Coordinates of N, CA, C and O in Angstrom, one line a residue:
P719 N 1.1 -1.4 -0.6 CA 0.2 0.2 0.2 C 0.6 0.8 0.2 O 0.0 2.4 -0.9
Y720 N 1.6 1.2 0.0 CA 3.0 2.1 0.3 C 4.5 1.8 -0.5 O 5.0 0.8 -0.6
F721 N 4.8 3.2 -1.0 CA 5.8 3.1 -1.5 C 6.5 4.6 -1.7 O 6.9 5.2 -1.0
M722 N 8.0 4.1 -2.0 CA 8.7 5.8 -2.0 C 9.9 5.0 -3.2 O 10.4 4.3 -3.2
W723 N 10.7 6.3 -3.9 CA 12.1 6.2 -4.1 C 13.6 6.4 -3.8 O 12.7 7.1 -2.1
A724 N 14.1 5.9 -3.8 CA 15.1 5.5 -3.1 C 17.0 6.5 -4.1 O 16.5 5.4 -4.9
A725 N 16.8 7.6 -3.3 CA 19.0 7.8 -4.5 C 19.9 7.3 -3.7 O 19.4 7.3 -2.0
C726 N 20.6 7.2 -4.2 CA 22.2 6.6 -3.9 C 22.6 6.9 -2.7 O 23.4 6.6 -2.6
D727 N 22.1 8.4 -2.4 CA 23.2 9.3 -2.4 C 22.3 9.8 -1.5 O 22.8 11.0 0.2
D728 N 21.3 9.7 0.0 CA 20.7 10.0 0.2 C 20.7 9.3 1.4 O 20.8 7.7 1.1
V729 N 20.9 9.4 3.0 CA 20.4 8.6 3.8 C 19.1 8.6 4.8 O 19.4 10.1 5.3
W730 N 19.0 7.9 5.1 CA 17.8 7.4 5.7 C 17.8 7.7 7.5 O 18.5 6.5 7.4
L731 N 17.8 8.3 8.4 CA 18.0 7.9 10.2 C 17.0 6.7 10.0 O 15.9 6.9 9.3
P732 N 17.0 5.9 11.5 CA 16.8 5.1 12.0 C 14.9 4.7 11.6 O 14.4 3.6 11.3
E733 N 14.9 5.7 12.6 CA 13.2 6.3 11.9 C 12.3 6.8 11.5 O 11.5 6.6 11.4
Y734 N 12.7 6.9 10.1 CA 12.1 7.8 9.1 C 11.4 6.9 8.2 O 9.8 7.5 8.8
V735 N 11.2 5.8 8.1 CA 9.6 5.4 7.4 C 8.8 4.9 8.8 O 8.1 4.9 8.4
E736 N 9.1 5.0 9.9 CA 8.1 4.8 10.7 C 7.2 5.9 10.9 O 5.7 5.8 11.3
K737 N 7.9 7.0 11.0 CA 7.1 8.1 11.6 C 6.9 9.0 10.8 O 5.6 8.8 10.2
N738 N 6.9 8.2 8.4 CA 6.8 8.7 7.5 C 5.3 7.3 7.4 O 3.9 8.3 7.1
L739 N 5.7 6.4 7.9 CA 4.6 5.4 8.2 C 3.1 5.2 9.1 O 1.9 5.7 8.1
S740 N 3.9 5.9 10.3 CA 3.1 6.9 11.4 C 1.9 7.0 10.7 O 0.7 7.8 11.1
A741 N 2.7 8.5 10.6 CA 1.7 9.7 10.2 C 1.2 9.7 8.7 O -0.2 10.0 8.7
L742 N 0.7 8.3 7.2 CA -0.1 8.1 7.1 C -1.3 7.3 6.4 O -2.3 7.5 6.8
E743 N -0.5 6.1 8.2 CA -1.6 5.4 9.0 C -2.5 6.1 10.1 O -3.8 6.6 10.1
S744 N -2.5 7.4 10.5 CA -3.3 7.9 11.6 C -3.8 9.8 10.1 O -4.6 9.7 11.1
T745 N -3.2 9.6 8.8 CA -3.8 10.5 8.6 C -4.1 10.7 7.2 O -3.8 10.7 5.7
P746 N -5.5 9.7 7.2 CA -6.1 9.6 6.1 C -6.5 9.7 4.1 O -6.2 9.6 3.2
E747 N -6.2 11.3 4.7 CA -6.3 13.1 3.5 C -5.0 12.6 3.4 O -5.0 13.5 1.7
A748 N -4.0 12.5 3.6 CA -2.6 12.7 3.1 C -2.4 11.3 2.4 O -2.8 9.9 2.5
I749 N -1.8 11.9 1.9 CA -1.2 11.4 0.3 C 0.1 11.0 0.4 O 1.1 9.5 -0.4
C750 N 1.0 12.0 1.0 CA 2.5 11.5 1.0 C 2.5 12.7 2.8 O 2.3 13.0 3.0
S751 N 4.1 11.5 2.7 CA 4.6 11.9 4.2 C 6.1 12.6 4.0 O 6.3 11.1 3.9
V752 N 6.8 12.9 4.3 CA 8.4 13.6 4.7 C 8.9 13.2 5.5 O 8.2 14.9 5.7
S753 N 10.3 13.5 6.0 CA 10.6 14.5 6.9 C 11.1 15.7 6.4 O 11.7 15.7 5.3
Q754 N 11.7 16.6 7.9 CA 12.4 17.5 7.2 C 13.9 17.8 6.9 O 13.8 15.5 7.2
V755 N 14.5 17.4 5.8 CA 16.1 17.1 5.1 C 16.9 18.4 5.5 O 16.8 19.3 5.5
E756 N 17.9 17.3 5.6 CA 19.9 18.0 6.0 C 20.2 18.0 4.1 O 20.5 16.3 3.8
F757 N 20.9 18.7 4.1 CA 21.7 18.5 3.1 C 23.2 18.2 3.0 O 23.6 18.9 4.7
V758 N 24.0 16.9 3.0 CA 25.0 16.6 3.6 C 26.2 17.0 2.2 O 25.3 16.0 0.7
G759 N 27.3 17.7 2.6 CA 28.4 17.4 1.3 C 29.2 15.5 1.1 O 28.9 15.0 2.0
P760 N 30.0 15.4 0.3 CA 30.4 14.1 0.6 C 31.2 13.4 1.6 O 31.4 12.0 2.2
D761 N 31.5 14.2 2.2 CA 32.2 13.9 4.2 C 31.7 14.5 5.4 O 31.1 14.0 6.3
T762 N 29.9 14.3 4.3 CA 28.6 13.8 5.9 C 28.6 15.4 6.4 O 27.9 15.6 7.5
E763 N 29.4 16.3 5.6 CA 29.8 17.7 6.4 C 28.1 18.8 6.1 O 27.9 18.7 3.9
K764 N 27.5 18.9 6.9 CA 26.6 20.4 6.1 C 26.1 21.5 5.5 O 27.5 21.6 5.7
V765 N 25.5 20.8 3.9 CA 25.4 22.1 3.1 C 24.2 23.4 4.2 O 23.2 22.8 3.6
Q766 N 24.7 24.1 4.5 CA 23.8 25.0 4.7 C 22.6 25.8 3.6 O 21.0 25.8 4.0
K767 N 23.1 26.5 2.8 CA 22.7 27.1 1.5 C 21.0 25.6 0.6 O 20.6 26.5 -0.2
L768 N 21.1 24.6 0.9 CA 20.1 24.1 0.1 C 19.0 23.8 0.9 O 19.0 23.9 2.0
K769 N 18.0 24.7 -0.3 CA 16.7 24.0 0.7 C 15.2 22.8 -0.2 O 16.1 22.0 -1.2
G770 N 15.3 22.4 0.9 CA 14.9 20.8 0.6 C 13.6 21.0 0.1 O 13.2 19.6 -0.2
G771 N 13.0 21.2 0.3 CA 11.4 21.5 -0.4 C 10.5 20.4 0.5 O 9.0 19.7 0.2
T772 N 10.3 20.2 1.7 CA 9.6 19.7 2.9 C 8.2 20.0 3.4 O 8.4 19.4 4.5
F773 N 8.2 21.5 3.8 CA 7.2 21.5 4.0 C 5.8 20.7 4.0 O 4.9 20.7 3.0
P774 N 5.1 21.3 4.6 CA 3.9 20.9 4.4 C 2.9 21.5 3.4 O 2.8 22.5 3.6
L775 N 2.2 20.1 3.1 CA 0.9 20.9 2.4 C -0.9 20.3 3.2 O -0.7 19.5 2.1
E776 N -1.4 21.3 3.5 CA -2.4 20.8 4.0 C -3.6 20.9 3.4 O -4.9 21.0 4.5
G777 N -3.6 21.9 2.9 CA -5.0 23.2 1.9 C -6.0 22.3 1.4 O -5.7 21.0 0.9
S778 N -6.0 22.9 0.4 CA -6.5 22.8 -0.7 C -6.1 22.5 -2.2 O -5.5 22.8 -2.2
P779 N -6.5 21.8 -2.6 CA -5.6 20.8 -3.7 C -4.3 22.6 -4.7 O -3.4 22.4 -4.6
G780 N -6.0 23.3 -5.2 CA -5.4 24.7 -6.1 C -4.3 25.3 -4.4 O -3.0 25.6 -5.0
E781 N -5.1 25.7 -3.4 CA -3.7 25.9 -2.5 C -2.4 25.4 -2.7 O -1.6 25.8 -2.6
N782 N -2.8 24.4 -2.3 CA -0.8 23.3 -2.3 C 0.0 23.1 -3.4 O 0.8 23.5 -3.5
L783 N -1.3 23.7 -5.0 CA -0.4 23.2 -5.9 C 0.5 25.1 -6.0 O 2.1 25.0 -5.8
L784 N -0.2 25.8 -5.3 CA 0.8 27.3 -5.9 C 1.6 27.3 -4.7 O 2.6 27.2 -5.2
T785 N 1.6 26.7 -2.8 CA 2.2 26.6 -2.2 C 3.6 26.1 -2.7 O 4.7 26.1 -2.3
Y786 N 3.8 24.8 -3.7 CA 4.2 24.3 -3.2 C 5.2 24.7 -4.9 O 6.6 24.8 -4.6
L787 N 4.5 24.8 -5.7 CA 5.0 26.0 -7.2 C 6.2 26.8 -6.2 O 7.1 27.0 -7.9
D788 N 5.3 27.7 -5.7 CA 6.2 28.3 -5.4 C 7.7 28.3 -5.0 O 8.5 29.1 -4.6
A789 N 8.0 27.3 -4.4 CA 8.8 27.3 -3.0 C 9.0 25.4 -3.9 O 9.6 24.6 -2.8
P790 N 9.8 24.5 -4.8 CA 9.9 23.3 -5.3 C 10.5 23.0 -4.5 O 11.9 21.6 -4.4
Q791 N 12.2 24.0 -4.6 CA 13.5 23.8 -4.2 C 14.0 22.8 -4.6 O 14.0 21.7 -5.7
A792 N 13.8 21.9 -4.2 CA 14.9 20.7 -4.1 C 14.2 18.8 -3.9 O 15.0 18.0 -4.8
N793 N 13.0 19.4 -4.0 CA 11.4 18.6 -4.7 C 11.8 17.4 -3.4 O 12.1 16.5 -3.7
T794 N 12.4 17.6 -2.1 CA 12.5 15.7 -1.4 C 11.1 15.5 -0.7 O 11.0 14.4 -0.5
R795 N 10.2 16.1 -1.4 CA 9.2 15.0 -1.1 C 9.1 14.7 -1.9 O 8.0 13.1 -1.9
F796 N 8.9 14.2 -3.3 CA 9.2 12.9 -3.9 C 9.6 11.4 -3.7 O 9.1 10.6 -3.7
Y797 N 10.9 11.8 -1.9 CA 11.7 10.9 -1.6 C 10.9 10.5 -0.7 O 11.4 9.4 0.6
G798 N 9.7 11.2 0.0 CA 8.9 10.7 1.2 C 8.5 9.4 0.7 O 8.2 8.6 -0.4
I799 N 7.7 8.3 1.4 CA 6.4 7.8 1.8 C 4.8 8.2 1.1 O 4.7 8.6 1.8
H800 N 4.8 7.4 -0.1 CA 3.6 7.1 -0.6 C 2.5 6.5 -0.3 O 3.1 5.3 -0.3
R801 N 0.5 6.7 -0.8 CA 0.6 5.8 -0.7 C 0.6 5.5 -2.9 O 0.2 5.5 -3.3
T802 N 0.4 4.1 -2.5 CA 1.3 3.1 -4.1 C 0.1 3.8 -5.0 O -0.2 4.0 -5.7
S803 N -1.6 3.2 -5.0 CA -2.7 3.9 -5.3 C -2.3 5.1 -5.8 O -2.4 5.2 -7.4
V804 N -2.2 6.5 -5.3 CA -1.7 7.3 -6.2 C -1.4 7.5 -6.6 O -0.8 8.2 -8.3
I805 N 0.4 7.0 -6.5 CA 1.5 7.3 -7.2 C 1.8 6.5 -8.8 O 1.7 6.9 -9.6
R806 N 0.7 5.7 -8.3 CA 1.1 5.0 -9.8 C -0.6 5.5 -10.7 O 0.2 5.0 -12.1
R807 N -0.9 6.6 -10.1 CA -2.4 8.2 -11.4 C -1.1 8.3 -11.6 O -2.5 8.6 -12.2
C808 N 0.1 8.5 -10.8 CA 0.1 10.1 -11.4 C 1.8 10.0 -12.1 O 2.4 10.5 -12.7
V809 N 2.1 8.7 -12.3 CA 4.0 8.4 -12.7 C 3.4 8.0 -14.8 O 2.3 7.4 -14.5
T810 N 3.6 8.6 -15.7 CA 3.6 7.9 -17.1 C 5.0 7.1 -17.6 O 5.6 7.7 -17.0
S811 N 3.9 6.9 -18.3 CA 6.2 6.1 -18.9 C 6.7 7.0 -19.8 O 7.7 6.8 -20.1
D812 N 6.2 8.2 -19.7 CA 7.4 9.2 -20.8 C 7.7 10.1 -19.4 O 7.8 12.1 -20.2
E813 N 7.4 9.8 -18.9 CA 9.0 10.5 -18.1 C 9.5 11.4 -17.6 O 10.2 11.7 -16.7
S814 N 10.8 11.2 -19.0 CA 11.9 11.4 -19.0 C 11.9 13.5 -19.6 O 12.6 13.3 -20.8
Y815 N 12.2 14.6 -19.2 CA 12.5 15.1 -18.6 C 12.6 16.3 -17.2 O 12.4 16.1 -16.9
I816 N 13.6 17.6 -17.8 CA 13.7 17.9 -17.0 C 12.4 18.7 -15.6 O 11.4 19.0 -16.1
A817 N 12.7 18.0 -13.8 CA 11.7 18.3 -13.6 C 10.3 17.4 -13.7 O 9.4 17.7 -12.9
S818 N 10.4 16.2 -14.4 CA 9.2 15.4 -13.9 C 9.2 15.5 -12.4 O 7.5 14.9 -13.2
D819 N 10.1 15.2 -11.8 CA 9.4 15.0 -10.7 C 8.4 15.7 -9.1 O 8.2 15.5 -9.2
W820 N 8.4 17.6 -9.9 CA 8.1 17.9 -9.5 C 6.6 17.7 -11.0 O 5.3 18.5 -10.1
V821 N 6.9 17.2 -11.7 CA 4.8 17.1 -12.1 C 4.2 15.6 -11.8 O 3.3 16.3 -10.8
I822 N 4.8 14.5 -11.4 CA 4.9 13.5 -10.5 C 4.0 14.5 -9.2 O 2.4 13.8 -8.2
M823 N 5.0 15.1 -7.8 CA 4.1 15.6 -7.3 C 2.6 17.2 -7.1 O 2.3 16.9 -6.2
A824 N 2.8 16.8 -8.3 CA 1.9 17.8 -8.7 C 0.7 17.4 -9.1 O -0.2 17.7 -8.9
R825 N 1.2 16.6 -9.9 CA -0.7 14.9 -9.8 C -0.6 14.8 -9.2 O -2.0 15.4 -8.4
T826 N 0.3 14.5 -7.3 CA -0.7 14.3 -7.0 C -1.2 14.7 -5.4 O -2.3 14.1 -5.2
L827 N -1.4 15.7 -5.7 CA -2.1 17.3 -4.8 C -3.7 17.2 -5.3 O -4.5 17.7 -4.9
A828 N -3.5 16.4 -6.0 CA -5.3 15.9 -6.9 C -6.0 15.0 -5.6 O -6.8 14.7 -5.2
F829 N -4.8 14.7 -5.0 CA -5.7 13.2 -4.8 C -5.4 13.8 -3.0 O -6.3 12.3 -2.6
G830 N -5.2 13.9 -2.1 CA -5.4 14.7 -0.7 C -3.5 15.5 -0.8 O -3.2 16.7 -1.7
T831 N -3.2 15.8 0.8 CA -2.6 17.0 1.4 C -1.8 16.2 1.3 O -0.6 14.0 1.8
H832 N -0.2 16.6 1.3 CA 1.1 16.0 1.5 C 1.7 15.8 3.7 O 1.4 17.4 3.5
H833 N 2.3 15.2 4.9 CA 2.0 15.3 5.2 C 4.3 16.2 5.3 O 4.3 15.5 4.9
E834 N 4.3 16.5 6.6 CA 6.0 16.8 7.0 C 6.0 16.4 8.4 O 5.0 17.0 9.5
V835 N 6.5 14.8 8.7 CA 7.1 15.2 9.9 C 8.5 16.1 10.4 O 9.3 16.0 9.6
P836 N 7.9 16.8 11.6 CA 8.9 17.8 11.9 C 10.7 17.7 12.8 O 10.4 18.6 13.6
E837 N 11.3 16.7 12.0 CA 12.1 17.1 13.1 C 13.4 16.4 11.3 O 12.6 15.4 10.2
V838 N 14.4 16.7 10.8 CA 15.2 15.3 9.8 C 16.1 14.4 10.6 O 16.1 13.5 11.4
L839 N 15.1 13.5 9.9 CA 14.8 12.3 9.1 C 15.4 11.5 7.7 O 15.3 9.6 7.9
I840 N 16.0 13.4 7.2 CA 16.2 12.1 6.0 C 18.1 13.3 5.5 O 17.3 14.2 5.8
R841 N 19.3 12.4 5.2 CA 20.6 13.8 4.5 C 20.4 12.9 4.0 O 20.3 12.1 2.8
R842 N 20.4 14.0 2.9 CA 21.0 13.8 1.3 C 22.3 14.3 0.5 O 22.3 15.7 0.8
G843 N 22.0 13.5 -0.5 CA 23.3 13.6 -0.9 C 23.2 15.7 -1.0 O 22.5 15.5 -2.2
A844 N 24.0 16.4 -1.8 CA 24.6 18.0 -2.1 C 25.0 17.3 -2.7 O 25.6 18.7 -4.5
R845 N 24.3 16.7 -3.6 CA 25.8 16.2 -5.3 C 25.9 15.3 -5.4 O 26.1 15.2 -6.8
G846 N 24.4 15.2 -6.1 CA 23.8 14.7 -6.8 C 23.3 15.1 -8.4 O 24.0 15.8 -8.1
S847 N 23.5 14.0 -9.0 CA 23.9 14.1 -10.5 C 21.9 15.3 -10.5 O 22.3 15.9 -12.0
S848 N 21.0 15.3 -10.2 CA 20.1 17.2 -10.7 C 20.6 17.6 -9.7 O 20.3 18.6 -10.2
M849 N 21.7 17.8 -8.8 CA 22.4 19.7 -8.7 C 22.5 19.7 -9.9 O 22.9 21.0 -9.3
D850 N 23.2 19.5 -10.3 CA 24.2 19.8 -11.8 C 22.8 20.8 -12.8 O 22.7 19.4 -14.4
I851 N 22.2 21.1 -12.8 CA 20.6 21.8 -14.0 C 21.7 21.7 -14.9 O 20.7 21.6 -16.1
T852 N 22.7 22.7 -15.6 CA 23.6 22.1 -16.6 C 23.4 21.8 -16.9 O 22.9 21.3 -17.9
K853 N 24.0 20.3 -16.9 CA 24.9 19.5 -17.1 C 23.6 18.0 -17.3 O 22.8 18.6 -18.3
L854 N 22.2 18.7 -16.6 CA 20.9 18.2 -17.2 C 19.4 19.0 -18.3 O 19.7 18.6 -19.5
I855 N 20.3 20.3 -18.7 CA 19.7 20.4 -19.4 C 20.2 19.9 -21.1 O 19.8 19.6 -21.4
F856 N 21.4 20.6 -20.9 CA 21.5 19.9 -22.3 C 22.0 18.4 -23.2 O 21.7 18.0 -23.4
E857 N 22.0 17.2 -21.4 CA 21.7 16.4 -22.0 C 20.3 15.8 -21.7 O 20.0 15.1 -22.9
M858 N 19.3 16.5 -21.3 CA 17.5 16.2 -22.6 C 17.2 16.4 -23.0 O 15.5 16.0 -23.2
N859 N 18.0 18.2 -23.4 CA 17.1 19.0 -24.3 C 17.5 18.8 -25.5 O 18.9 19.2 -25.9
P860 N 17.8 17.7 -26.5 CA 18.2 17.6 -27.8 C 18.2 18.8 -28.9 O 19.7 18.9 -29.3
S861 N 18.3 19.5 -28.7 CA 17.8 21.0 -29.7 C 17.9 22.4 -29.0 O 18.0 22.0 -27.5
W862 N 18.8 22.9 -29.9 CA 19.7 24.1 -29.5 C 18.2 25.0 -28.8 O 17.8 25.4 -27.7
I863 N 16.5 25.5 -29.2 CA 15.6 25.9 -28.6 C 15.3 25.7 -27.5 O 15.2 25.9 -26.3
S864 N 15.8 23.5 -27.0 CA 15.1 23.4 -25.6 C 16.0 24.0 -24.7 O 15.5 23.8 -23.6
R865 N 17.6 24.0 -25.0 CA 18.0 24.0 -24.2 C 18.1 25.2 -23.8 O 18.6 25.7 -22.6
H866 N 18.1 26.7 -24.2 CA 18.2 27.7 -24.6 C 17.0 28.7 -24.6 O 17.8 28.8 -23.4
I867 N 16.6 28.1 -25.3 CA 15.3 29.3 -24.7 C 14.1 29.0 -23.8 O 13.6 29.6 -23.3
F868 N 13.5 27.0 -23.7 CA 12.3 26.9 -24.3 C 12.5 25.0 -22.3 O 12.8 24.3 -22.5
P869 N 13.9 25.7 -21.2 CA 14.7 24.1 -21.0 C 13.5 23.2 -19.7 O 13.7 22.6 -20.0
M870 N 12.4 24.7 -20.3 CA 11.2 23.7 -18.3 C 10.0 23.8 -19.5 O 9.1 22.8 -18.6
W871 N 10.0 23.7 -20.5 CA 8.8 24.1 -21.6 C 7.8 22.3 -21.0 O 7.0 22.8 -20.7
P872 N 8.8 21.3 -20.7 CA 7.9 20.0 -20.8 C 7.1 19.7 -20.0 O 6.2 19.4 -19.0
M873 N 7.7 19.9 -18.4 CA 7.4 20.9 -17.1 C 6.3 20.7 -16.8 O 4.9 21.5 -17.2
T874 N 6.5 22.1 -17.6 CA 5.5 23.4 -17.5 C 4.1 23.7 -18.7 O 3.2 23.3 -17.7
R875 N 4.5 22.4 -19.7 CA 3.0 22.7 -20.6 C 2.0 21.6 -19.6 O 1.1 21.8 -19.9
R876 N 3.5 20.6 -18.9 CA 2.6 19.4 -18.1 C 1.5 20.3 -17.0 O 0.6 19.3 -16.7
I877 N 2.1 21.1 -16.3 CA 1.2 21.3 -14.6 C 0.6 21.8 -15.6 O -0.7 21.8 -15.4
L878 N 0.7 22.5 -16.5 CA -0.7 23.7 -17.0 C -1.6 22.9 -18.3 O -2.5 23.3 -17.9
G879 N -1.5 22.2 -18.4 CA -2.0 21.5 -19.7 C -3.2 20.2 -18.9 O -4.1 19.4 -19.1
E880 N -2.0 19.6 -17.4 CA -2.9 17.9 -18.0 C -4.4 18.3 -16.8 O -4.1 19.4 -15.8
P881 N -5.8 17.5 -17.0 CA -7.1 17.1 -16.2 C -6.2 17.4 -15.0 O -7.2 17.9 -13.8
G882 N -5.2 16.5 -14.2 CA -5.5 15.6 -13.3 C -4.6 16.8 -12.2 O -4.4 16.8 -10.1
I883 N -4.2 17.8 -12.5 CA -3.2 18.9 -12.3 C -4.9 20.3 -11.6 O -5.0 21.3 -13.0
P884 N -4.5 20.8 -10.4 CA -5.6 21.4 -9.5 C -5.3 23.1 -10.5 O -3.9 23.7 -9.3
V885 N -4.6 23.7 -11.1 CA -4.3 25.1 -11.9 C -4.9 26.0 -11.3 O -5.1 26.8 -11.5
E886 N -6.0 25.9 -11.5 CA -6.8 27.0 -11.2 C -6.3 28.6 -10.8 O -6.5 29.5 -11.2
Q887 N -6.0 28.0 -9.5 CA -4.9 28.7 -8.5 C -4.6 29.4 -8.7 O -4.5 30.8 -8.5
V888 N -3.4 29.0 -10.5 CA -2.5 29.3 -10.3 C -2.6 30.6 -11.2 O -2.0 31.7 -11.7
F889 N -3.8 30.2 -11.9 CA -4.1 31.2 -13.0 C -4.5 31.8 -12.9 O -4.3 33.8 -13.2
K890 N -5.5 31.4 -11.3 CA -6.1 33.5 -10.5 C -5.1 34.1 -10.3 O -5.3 34.8 -10.8
R891 N -4.3 33.5 -9.6 CA -2.7 34.5 -9.3 C -2.2 35.5 -10.4 O -1.9 37.0 -10.3
V892 N -2.6 34.7 -11.5 CA -1.3 34.9 -12.5 C -2.2 36.4 -13.0 O -1.9 37.3 -13.3
R893 N -3.2 35.8 -12.6 CA -4.4 37.5 -13.0 C -4.6 38.0 -12.4 O -4.8 39.9 -12.7
G894 N -4.2 38.1 -11.5 CA -3.8 38.8 -10.0 C -5.7 39.4 -9.1 O -5.8 39.4 -9.0
D895 N -6.6 38.1 -9.7 CA -7.6 37.0 -9.0 C -7.6 36.9 -7.9 O -8.3 37.0 -6.4
V896 N -6.1 36.5 -6.6 CA -6.1 36.5 -5.5 C -5.5 37.0 -4.8 O -4.3 37.7 -5.4

């Protein structure tokens, strides 16, 4: 009933699974639970400048999407514990574009909230492949225009165009209605 991704340079404290699983089991509206995060370098020294993107999202689907898109940062919530039934509905077979993990997390917000365990229970490597965005842009965008002008277009198009992502609030904010 539960699923989580694992990155090769992340370390979970012993209570990570237990506390996040407990949060999901006691909060039926939550479809994801993640703890706060600490980023570490190659010698496990703390890296202060990185933000983890692990704040709770406990409002309406539209409010949660706005809050998430305002500060996805390192998207550590992607490495939280998720309800498998939701993840199966949110991952498609063509997710090989920059920030596809953001789109997957945006899709999940149509199904429920994201809980945050208010303590650091995961240490993420600050030198992972996703931290070199310039390199990723060149590897994943084959044409000059997609590398230099619109590198985030596939992610943006999906977030704004998919019916399962609650974008109404985003459009209201852009128009100045919020």
